[in-house]
Amino acid sequence: ASQPTPAFIRQRLEQAGQRSISILVDLSNYVMLALGRPTHIFDLDLIEPLQDAQLEVRWAREGEQFELLNGSSPVLGPSFGVIADSKGPVALAGIMGGQRTAVSTATKNILLEAAFWWPDAIRGRSQKLKFSSDAGYRFERGVSAESTVEELELLTALILKYCGGDWGPVNDIQIESPARLPVHLRHHRLERLMGISYATDEVLSVFARLGLRCQSTGEGPETIYQVQPSAERFDLECEEDLVEEVARIVGFDRIPLRAPSALLQARLAPETSRSIHTLRAQMANLGYHEAVTYGFTDSKLAQWFVSNPNSLLKLLNPIASQFDVMRPSIVAGLLRVANENQARQEQRIRLFEIGRVFSRQPEPGIVADAMSVPGVWQPQRLAAFASGLAFPLQWGLES
């Protein structure tokens, strides 16, 4: 494992956005980019084998913890799959390997792993741990279950070619994986959604070109297509997915340009209330600049602006760890923007923002209407921030 990575492999990895790490890791990433399935390489000498096997695949135990390759040590639960030896987990299934059995330049014996992980067992786990990986990105979207051995053979051949050594047997374990159910498409539903007519033979030809087994019953608009998704097409789950495939293959240019028609009902604001645009104009006339900040913020910061932390609306899938709740106040975002301006030597700051704030508990007397969500209070608020001199610096005034 101490040999250098061939230049052409290193160059192709760099072109794909991958950095070169070591010969074994580079070859594993190379096969992943070529065939689409992530693989993992364990240092065999660092594995503490079980009584009847080298490794086992199981659900993590409550509170189980081990160090990953990225240096983090997340606390796991029964919703996470792990690969484990007799001492505990050595890899987070379908996401990332562990540091204890990681390969290095001193590695002599290795164990290759290529697996099929059901997308539902991987999806959302990386977000819970607040990091992402190439393996998790692919497995949560679906990878074919039919080519694990072939990909192991290719990886083995590359390792033998560039690292040398001897190969061992392949242990191919196949269990009952969840069956892929056929998806039905109604011909009249296809034409209704796309707004144009399709011939039955044309639709059957599309599925044949995509390599999908299809059977049809009925005639004309009453035709029903029963499509069996192939092993790698995890994106075909409902009728609308098949509609998209037909439109994509036949051509979106077949769809005529047609203006949307909808019934619009005006919602007139009371004449006694000022519009948001009027408030914006007045704040601008006072010399304030409008800021537009995120509608979510850090839960630790948000607790300073609420009397009851349980009223905060937590996000199920935050874009970042510091944006995990909906904002209960606009002030927090304005303070962050003002701090960034002061860090850039801005001496006179005038900012304002108009936006919605969010709380789980409506104020007494608030009645839900057609534009509100039951149980959630989201009124519009105006907040402003001012610091520095009362008037801008001018050459004719003393500073």
C-alpha atoms as one frame of an Amber mdcrd trajectory, in Angstrom:
protein
   0.000   0.000   0.000   3.022   2.280  -0.156   3.168   2.515  -3.958   2.304
   5.870  -5.563  -0.962   6.304  -7.409  -0.533   6.167 -11.209  -0.503   9.639
 -12.725  -3.458   9.053 -15.058  -5.673   7.831 -12.195  -4.652  10.760 -10.013
  -5.393  13.153 -12.877  -8.832  11.656 -13.521  -9.693  11.833  -9.831  -8.704
  15.499  -9.721 -10.822  16.224 -12.792 -13.773  14.633 -10.980 -13.186  16.757
  -7.872 -11.478  14.044  -5.814  -8.157  14.579  -4.082  -5.515  11.869  -4.099
  -5.050  10.240  -0.669  -3.274   6.899  -1.091  -3.089   4.176  -3.700  -5.784
   1.991  -2.090  -8.208   4.830  -1.401  -7.611   6.285  -4.863  -8.349   2.967
  -6.570 -11.541   2.578  -4.531 -12.687   6.087  -5.521 -11.701   5.407  -9.134
 -13.962   2.342  -9.289 -16.765   4.302  -7.604 -16.594   7.045 -10.241 -16.367
   4.515 -13.072 -19.200   2.184 -12.038 -21.231   4.228  -9.584 -20.953   1.992
  -6.510 -18.899   3.072  -3.480 -16.604   0.412  -2.059 -14.571   0.286   1.131
 -11.197  -1.213   2.005 -10.469  -2.454   5.539  -7.067  -3.194   7.016  -7.558
  -6.917   7.618  -4.884  -7.085  10.316  -6.778  -4.520  12.417 -10.088  -6.401
  12.379 -10.989  -8.421  15.467 -12.955 -11.290  13.872 -16.155 -12.738  15.271
 -16.528 -16.417  16.086 -18.064 -17.383  12.760 -17.232 -14.438  10.484 -14.845
 -11.553   9.978 -17.577  -8.915  10.143 -21.300  -8.572  10.691 -23.893  -6.079
   9.479 -26.353  -4.950  12.139 -28.227  -1.955  13.511 -26.295   0.232  15.901
 -27.054  -0.051  19.594 -28.407   2.910  21.523 -25.554   5.253  22.429 -22.954
   3.306  20.432 -20.027   5.465  19.334 -16.833   5.095  17.292 -14.447   7.335
  15.372 -15.065   7.838  11.650 -12.544   8.645   8.936 -13.418  12.343   9.121
 -12.421  12.446  12.789 -15.932  12.749  14.213 -17.348  10.303  16.770 -21.148
  10.513  16.465 -23.489   8.942  18.985 -25.575   6.384  17.090 -28.915   4.720
  17.618 -30.965   1.816  16.231 -31.783   3.764  13.041 -28.148   3.587  11.850
 -26.663   0.525  10.185 -23.089  -0.445  11.045 -20.474  -2.980  10.000 -18.897
  -4.415  13.149 -16.311  -6.879  14.394 -16.034  -8.395  17.871 -14.861  -5.086
  19.376 -17.620  -2.937  17.887 -18.446  -0.922  14.747 -15.748  -0.461  12.112
 -17.873   1.386   9.527 -21.096   3.355   9.282 -23.035   1.343   6.720 -23.275
   3.058   3.356 -21.814   6.341   4.615 -18.234   6.205   5.938 -15.611   3.827
   7.307 -14.089   3.885  10.751 -10.655   5.105  11.756  -9.751   1.932  13.694
  -9.545  -0.274  10.577  -8.474   2.410   8.071  -5.769   1.507   5.547  -2.420
   3.295   5.533   0.952   3.067   3.817   1.866   0.334   6.321  -1.117  -1.869
   5.423  -0.169  -5.390   4.296  -3.464  -7.321   4.143  -6.806  -5.864   3.131
 -10.473  -6.804   3.025 -12.606  -5.366   0.213 -16.287  -4.608   0.724 -18.927
  -3.832  -1.890 -22.526  -3.880  -0.752 -26.060  -2.989  -1.679 -27.717  -0.722
   0.878 -31.427  -0.049   0.598 -31.908   3.719   0.082 -34.403   4.046   2.942
 -31.764   2.647   5.333 -29.285   5.385   4.338 -31.459   8.378   3.453 -31.363
  11.199   5.990 -28.657   9.679   8.196 -25.919  12.017   6.955 -28.125  15.031
   7.651 -28.709  13.828  11.204 -24.945  13.583  11.717 -24.435  16.981  10.001
 -21.902  15.816   7.410 -22.047  14.280   3.950 -20.040  11.723   2.007 -19.843
  10.493  -1.567 -20.991   7.037  -0.475 -24.033   8.339   1.370 -24.935  10.610
  -1.545 -25.056   7.637  -3.925 -26.599   4.984  -1.697 -29.452   7.185  -0.495
 -30.419   7.731  -4.150 -30.117   4.054  -5.046 -27.385   1.822  -6.440 -27.964
  -1.414  -8.336 -27.900  -4.638  -6.309 -26.763  -6.800  -9.222 -23.098  -5.927
  -9.820 -21.312  -6.116  -6.469 -19.105  -9.071  -7.429 -18.126  -7.569 -10.796
 -17.058  -4.323  -9.142 -15.050  -6.205  -6.523 -13.317  -8.105  -9.320 -12.382
  -4.851 -11.075 -11.075  -3.286  -7.856  -9.104  -6.452  -7.087  -7.555  -6.451
 -10.565  -6.446  -2.827 -10.195  -4.942  -3.470  -6.754  -3.040  -6.526  -8.005
  -1.779  -4.560 -11.005  -0.518  -1.485  -9.157   0.153  -2.824  -5.650   0.944
  -6.489  -6.204   0.050  -9.293  -3.818  -2.248 -12.316  -3.909  -6.026 -12.421
  -4.097  -8.392 -14.364  -1.879 -11.887 -15.819  -2.301 -15.041 -13.753  -2.769
 -17.681 -14.155  -0.083 -20.949 -13.244  -1.809 -23.824 -13.078   0.676 -27.273
 -12.568  -0.831 -30.358 -12.074   1.298 -33.973 -11.263   0.557 -33.955  -7.638
  -0.506 -37.227  -5.676  -0.670 -39.012  -6.405  -3.939 -39.339  -3.669  -6.542
 -43.040  -3.271  -7.195 -44.258  -2.468 -10.721 -45.462   1.056 -11.466 -48.698
   1.636 -13.380 -49.291   4.431 -15.862 -52.714   5.332 -17.258 -52.627   6.588
 -20.826 -55.342   9.194 -20.279 -53.458  10.446 -17.219 -50.300  10.842 -19.322
 -52.123  12.901 -21.949 -53.913  14.971 -19.320 -50.698  15.927 -17.521 -48.708
  16.685 -20.682 -51.539  18.317 -22.649 -50.801  16.428 -25.880 -51.678  13.074
 -27.439 -49.337  10.079 -27.520 -49.698   6.908 -29.545 -49.692   3.657 -27.574
 -46.841   2.238 -29.657 -44.852   5.417 -29.017 -45.146   5.000 -25.246 -44.221
   1.306 -25.424 -41.196   2.229 -27.543 -40.020   4.696 -24.883 -40.036   2.049
 -22.161 -38.275  -0.434 -24.448 -35.523   2.107 -25.221 -35.056   2.668 -21.484
 -34.653  -1.069 -20.877 -37.821  -1.298 -18.785 -40.092  -4.326 -18.997 -43.605
  -3.160 -19.823 -46.981  -4.815 -20.328 -50.077  -2.970 -21.506 -53.770  -3.696
 -21.139 -56.735  -1.944 -22.716 -56.895   0.197 -25.816 -56.672   3.871 -26.660
 -57.042   6.322 -23.767 -57.967   3.435 -21.440 -54.600   1.743 -21.913 -52.760
   0.952 -18.685 -49.005   0.312 -18.749 -47.428  -1.890 -16.087 -43.725  -1.019
 -15.918 -41.147  -2.983 -13.934 -38.271  -0.661 -12.880 -34.791  -2.023 -13.468
 -32.409  -2.630 -10.568 -30.717   0.761 -10.818 -33.821   2.904 -11.440 -34.778
   3.820  -7.885 -36.216   7.090  -9.182 -39.212   5.311 -10.734 -41.686   5.041
  -7.882 -44.976   6.545  -9.016 -47.066   7.331 -12.092 -45.675  10.855 -12.437
 -42.126   9.461 -12.692 -43.147   7.477 -15.778 -44.856  10.542 -17.246 -41.573
  12.417 -16.907 -39.653   9.626 -18.661 -42.057   9.597 -21.614 -41.928  13.388
 -21.970 -38.132  13.403 -21.686 -37.511  10.719 -24.308 -40.158  11.843 -26.794
 -39.036  15.441 -26.377 -40.236  18.413 -24.385 -40.391  20.391 -27.629 -43.543
  18.417 -28.479 -45.375  20.184 -25.664 -47.055  23.342 -27.024 -46.517  26.708
 -25.392 -49.719  27.569 -23.624 -50.368  30.306 -21.075 -51.590  28.948 -17.736
 -55.213  29.612 -16.922 -56.355  29.992 -13.339 -59.047  31.779 -11.418 -57.562
  34.678  -9.493 -59.342  36.067  -6.478 -58.163  39.440  -5.257 -57.546  39.827
  -1.539 -57.987  43.524  -0.831 -56.128  44.928   2.153 -57.977  47.318   4.494
 -57.608  50.918   3.374 -56.622  51.983   6.893 -53.496  49.765   6.903 -50.177
  50.726   5.372 -48.658  48.465   2.789 -45.273  46.797   3.176 -43.994  48.788
   0.201 -44.885  52.050   1.940 -42.936  51.023   5.041 -39.941  50.086   2.908
 -40.015  53.463   1.163 -40.250  55.337   4.461 -37.320  53.424   5.967 -35.257
  54.084   2.842 -36.100  57.801   3.073 -34.709  57.757   6.614 -31.380  56.498
   5.269 -31.754  52.813   6.129 -30.670  49.969   3.849 -32.886  46.901   3.603
 -31.355  43.569   4.617 -32.709  40.170   3.604 -31.605  37.424   5.995 -32.463
  33.750   6.364 -35.809  32.736   7.805 -34.013  30.281  10.095 -31.312  30.711
  12.697 -29.286  28.995  15.416 -31.366  27.467  18.224 -28.914  28.666  20.882
 -29.192  32.240  19.618 -32.963  31.994  19.176 -33.498  31.103  22.841 -32.461
  34.646  23.768 -35.558  35.994  22.003 -38.259  33.683  23.405 -39.640  33.116
  26.877 -40.448  29.458  26.177 -37.873  27.391  24.217 -40.601  24.860  23.342
 -42.213  27.481  21.100 -39.305  27.277  18.624 -40.037  25.537  15.321 -37.253
  23.029  14.661 -36.331  22.030  11.105 -36.335  18.343  10.228 -33.642  18.798
   7.578 -31.597  21.970   8.252 -29.209  23.183   5.556 -26.534  23.677   8.228
 -26.152  23.044  11.943 -26.326  26.785  12.711 -29.703  27.080  10.939 -31.765
  24.469  12.793 -34.862  26.487  13.865 -37.183  29.040  12.283 -36.387  32.533
  13.498 -38.551  33.837  16.361 -37.217  37.370  15.830 -35.653  39.413  13.032
 -33.230  41.068  15.432 -30.876  38.076  15.523 -30.305  38.191  11.765 -29.818
  41.951  11.775 -27.230  41.693  14.553 -25.295  39.125  12.541 -25.313  41.359
   9.446 -24.300  44.409  11.502 -21.437  42.473  13.064 -20.156  41.475   9.621
 -20.302  45.114   8.474 -18.444  46.332  11.553 -15.793  43.677  10.969 -15.247
  45.299   7.563 -14.622  48.729   9.104 -18.092  50.126   8.388 -18.437  52.973
  10.890 -22.020  54.070  10.268 -24.620  51.329   9.870 -28.323  51.781   9.158
 -30.196  48.510   8.459 -33.803  47.370   8.498 -35.697  44.227   7.559 -39.345
  43.365   7.100 -40.182  39.684   7.297 -42.048  36.946   9.065 -41.140  35.449
  12.418 -42.280  32.022  13.518 -43.575  30.598  16.766 -45.415  27.460  17.768
 -47.730  29.264  20.182 -49.950  32.050  18.757 -50.588  35.094  20.857 -53.961
  35.263  22.656 -56.687  36.575  20.409 -54.971  35.571  17.141 -57.395  33.766
  14.816 -56.097  31.511  12.034 -57.114  32.521   8.513 -56.676  31.115   5.000
 -53.072  32.350   4.837 -51.922  30.774   8.113 -50.945  27.317   9.313 -52.865
  25.871  12.286 -50.756  25.883  15.424 -48.097  28.168  13.948 -47.919  31.919
  14.412 -46.035  33.726  11.645 -46.715  37.473  11.727 -44.732  40.064   9.796
 -42.367  42.234  11.768 -40.220  45.307  11.141 -36.840  45.624  12.860 -34.112
  48.225  12.447 -30.504  48.625  13.580 -28.478  51.826  13.819 -24.923  52.473
  15.004 -22.246  55.089  14.513 -22.613  58.791  13.785 -26.031  60.392  13.566
 -25.111  61.969  10.209 -22.758  60.733   7.464 -19.240  62.145   7.385 -18.976
  65.280   5.211 -15.993  67.377   4.264 -17.608  70.548   5.602 -18.324  69.182
   9.092 -15.959  68.548  11.965 -15.318  64.855  12.587
